[in-house]
Coordinates of N, CA and C and ligand atoms in Angstrom, one line a residue:
X247 N 0.9 -1.2 0.0 CA 0.0 0.0 0.0 C 0.9 1.3 0.0
X248 N 0.9 1.9 -1.1 CA 1.8 3.1 -1.1 C 1.0 4.3 -1.8
X249 N 1.0 5.4 -1.1 CA 0.4 6.6 -1.7 C 1.0 7.0 -3.0
X250 N 2.4 6.9 -3.0 CA 3.1 7.3 -4.2 C 2.7 6.5 -5.4
X251 N 2.6 5.2 -5.2 CA 2.2 4.3 -6.3 C 0.7 4.6 -6.7
X252 N -0.1 4.9 -5.8 CA -1.5 5.3 -6.1 C -1.5 6.5 -7.0
X253 N -0.7 7.5 -6.6 CA -0.7 8.7 -7.3 C -0.1 8.5 -8.7
X254 N 0.9 7.7 -8.8 CA 1.5 7.4 -10.1 C 0.4 6.8 -11.0
X255 N -0.3 5.8 -10.4 CA -1.4 5.2 -11.2 C -2.4 6.2 -11.6
X256 N -2.8 7.1 -10.8 CA -3.7 8.1 -11.1 C -3.2 9.0 -12.2
X257 N -2.0 9.4 -12.2 CA -1.4 10.2 -13.2 C -1.4 9.5 -14.6
X258 N -1.1 8.2 -14.5 CA -1.1 7.4 -15.8 C -2.5 7.4 -16.3
X259 N -3.5 7.1 -15.4 CA -4.9 7.0 -15.8 C -5.3 8.4 -16.4
X260 N -4.9 9.5 -15.9 CA -5.3 10.8 -16.4 C -4.7 11.0 -17.8
X261 N -3.4 10.6 -18.0 CA -2.8 10.7 -19.3 C -3.5 9.8 -20.3
X262 N -3.9 8.7 -19.9 CA -4.7 7.8 -20.8 C -6.0 8.4 -21.2
X263 N -6.6 9.0 -20.2 CA -7.9 9.7 -20.5 C -7.8 10.8 -21.5
X264 N -6.7 11.6 -21.4 CA -6.5 12.6 -22.3 C -6.1 12.1 -23.7
X265 N -5.3 11.0 -23.7 CA -4.9 10.4 -25.0 C -6.1 9.8 -25.7
X266 N -7.0 9.2 -24.9 CA -8.1 8.6 -25.5 C -9.1 9.6 -26.1
X267 N -9.2 10.7 -25.3 CA -10.1 11.8 -25.8 C -9.6 12.3 -27.1
X268 N -8.3 12.5 -27.2 CA -7.7 13.0 -28.5 C -7.9 12.0 -29.6
X269 N -7.7 10.7 -29.2 CA -7.8 9.6 -30.3 C -9.2 9.5 -30.8
X270 N -10.2 9.7 -29.9 CA -11.6 9.6 -30.3 C -12.1 10.9 -30.9
X271 N -11.3 12.0 -30.8 CA -11.8 13.3 -31.2 C -13.0 13.7 -30.5
X272 N -13.1 13.3 -29.2 CA -14.2 13.8 -28.4 C -13.8 15.2 -27.8
X273 N -14.8 16.0 -27.6 CA -14.5 17.3 -27.0 C -13.7 17.1 -25.6
X274 N -12.7 17.9 -25.4 CA -11.9 17.8 -24.2 C -12.7 18.3 -23.0
X275 N -12.8 17.6 -22.0 CA -13.5 18.0 -20.8 C -12.7 19.1 -20.1
X276 N -13.4 20.0 -19.5 CA -12.7 21.1 -18.8 C -12.6 20.8 -17.4
X277 N -11.4 20.9 -16.8 CA -11.2 20.6 -15.4 C -11.7 21.9 -14.6
X278 N -12.8 21.7 -13.9 CA -13.4 22.8 -13.2 C -13.4 22.7 -11.7
X279 N -12.6 21.7 -11.3 CA -12.4 21.5 -9.8 C -13.4 20.5 -9.2
X280 N -14.3 20.0 -10.1 CA -15.3 19.0 -9.6 C -15.3 17.8 -10.5
X281 N -15.6 16.6 -9.9 CA -15.6 15.4 -10.7 C -16.8 15.5 -11.7
X282 N -16.5 15.1 -12.9 CA -17.5 15.2 -14.0 C -18.6 14.1 -13.9
X283 N -18.3 13.2 -13.0 CA -19.3 12.1 -12.8 C -20.1 12.3 -11.6
X284 N -19.5 12.5 -10.4 CA -20.3 12.6 -9.2 C -20.3 14.0 -8.5
X285 N -19.6 15.0 -9.2 CA -19.6 16.3 -8.7 C -18.9 16.5 -7.4
X286 N -18.1 15.6 -7.0 CA -17.3 15.8 -5.8 C -16.1 16.7 -6.1
X287 N -15.6 17.4 -5.1 CA -14.5 18.3 -5.4 C -13.3 17.5 -5.6
X288 N -12.5 17.9 -6.6 CA -11.3 17.1 -7.0 C -10.1 18.1 -7.0
X289 N -8.9 17.5 -7.0 CA -7.7 18.3 -7.1 C -7.7 19.2 -8.3
X290 N -7.0 20.3 -8.3 CA -6.9 21.2 -9.4 C -6.4 20.5 -10.7
X291 N -7.1 20.6 -11.7 CA -6.7 20.0 -13.0 C -7.2 18.6 -13.2
X292 N -7.8 18.0 -12.2 CA -8.3 16.7 -12.3 C -9.8 16.7 -12.8
X293 N -10.1 15.8 -13.7 CA -11.5 15.7 -14.2 C -12.4 14.9 -13.4
X294 N -11.8 13.9 -12.7 CA -12.6 12.9 -11.9 C -11.9 12.7 -10.6
X295 N -12.7 12.3 -9.6 CA -12.2 12.1 -8.2 C -11.4 10.8 -8.2
X296 N -11.7 9.8 -9.0 CA -10.9 8.6 -9.0 C -11.2 7.9 -10.4
X297 N -10.4 6.8 -10.6 CA -10.5 6.1 -11.9 C -11.9 5.4 -12.1
X298 N -12.5 5.1 -11.0 CA -13.8 4.5 -11.1 C -14.8 5.5 -11.7
X299 N -14.8 6.7 -11.3 CA -15.7 7.7 -11.8 C -15.4 7.9 -13.3
X300 N -14.1 8.0 -13.6 CA -13.7 8.2 -15.0 C -14.2 7.0 -15.9
X301 N -14.0 5.8 -15.4 CA -14.5 4.6 -16.1 C -16.0 4.7 -16.3
X302 N -16.7 5.0 -15.2 CA -18.2 5.0 -15.2 C -18.6 6.1 -16.2
X303 N -17.9 7.2 -16.2 CA -18.3 8.3 -17.0 C -18.1 7.9 -18.5
X304 N -17.0 7.3 -18.8 CA -16.7 6.9 -20.2 C -17.7 5.8 -20.6
X305 N -18.1 4.9 -19.7 CA -19.1 3.9 -20.0 C -20.4 4.5 -20.3
X306 N -20.7 5.5 -19.5 CA -22.0 6.3 -19.7 C -22.0 7.0 -21.1
X307 N -20.9 7.6 -21.4 CA -20.8 8.3 -22.7 C -20.9 7.4 -23.8
X308 N -20.3 6.2 -23.7 CA -20.3 5.2 -24.8 C -21.8 4.7 -24.9
X309 N -22.5 4.5 -23.8 CA -23.8 4.1 -23.8 C -24.7 5.1 -24.5
X310 N -24.4 6.4 -24.2 CA -25.2 7.5 -24.9 C -24.9 7.5 -26.4
X311 N -23.6 7.3 -26.7 CA -23.3 7.3 -28.1 C -24.0 6.1 -28.9
X312 N -24.0 5.0 -28.2 CA -24.6 3.8 -28.8 C -26.1 4.0 -29.0
X313 N -26.7 4.6 -27.9 CA -28.2 4.8 -27.9 C -28.6 5.9 -28.8
X314 N -27.8 6.9 -28.9 CA -28.1 8.1 -29.7 C -27.9 7.9 -31.2
X315 N -28.1 9.0 -31.9 CA -27.9 8.9 -33.3 C -26.8 10.0 -33.7
Ligands
ZN163 ZN1 -16.4 11.2 -8.8

């Protein structure tokens, strides 16, 4: 259990989120200090409070994309 490892994992996850957003040409989310999924306050520059919210958000977006036209 290491905070440093957790933070490194979080950093990598954020980088992947950005890379995926670019790859899919989806509009870049703006970091407004709150989680885009659950509206919890997050660290400056972060889009989500944790990787679960990020994954859930992306799953939701994909579901919308699949359901929508
Ligand atoms: Zn969240």
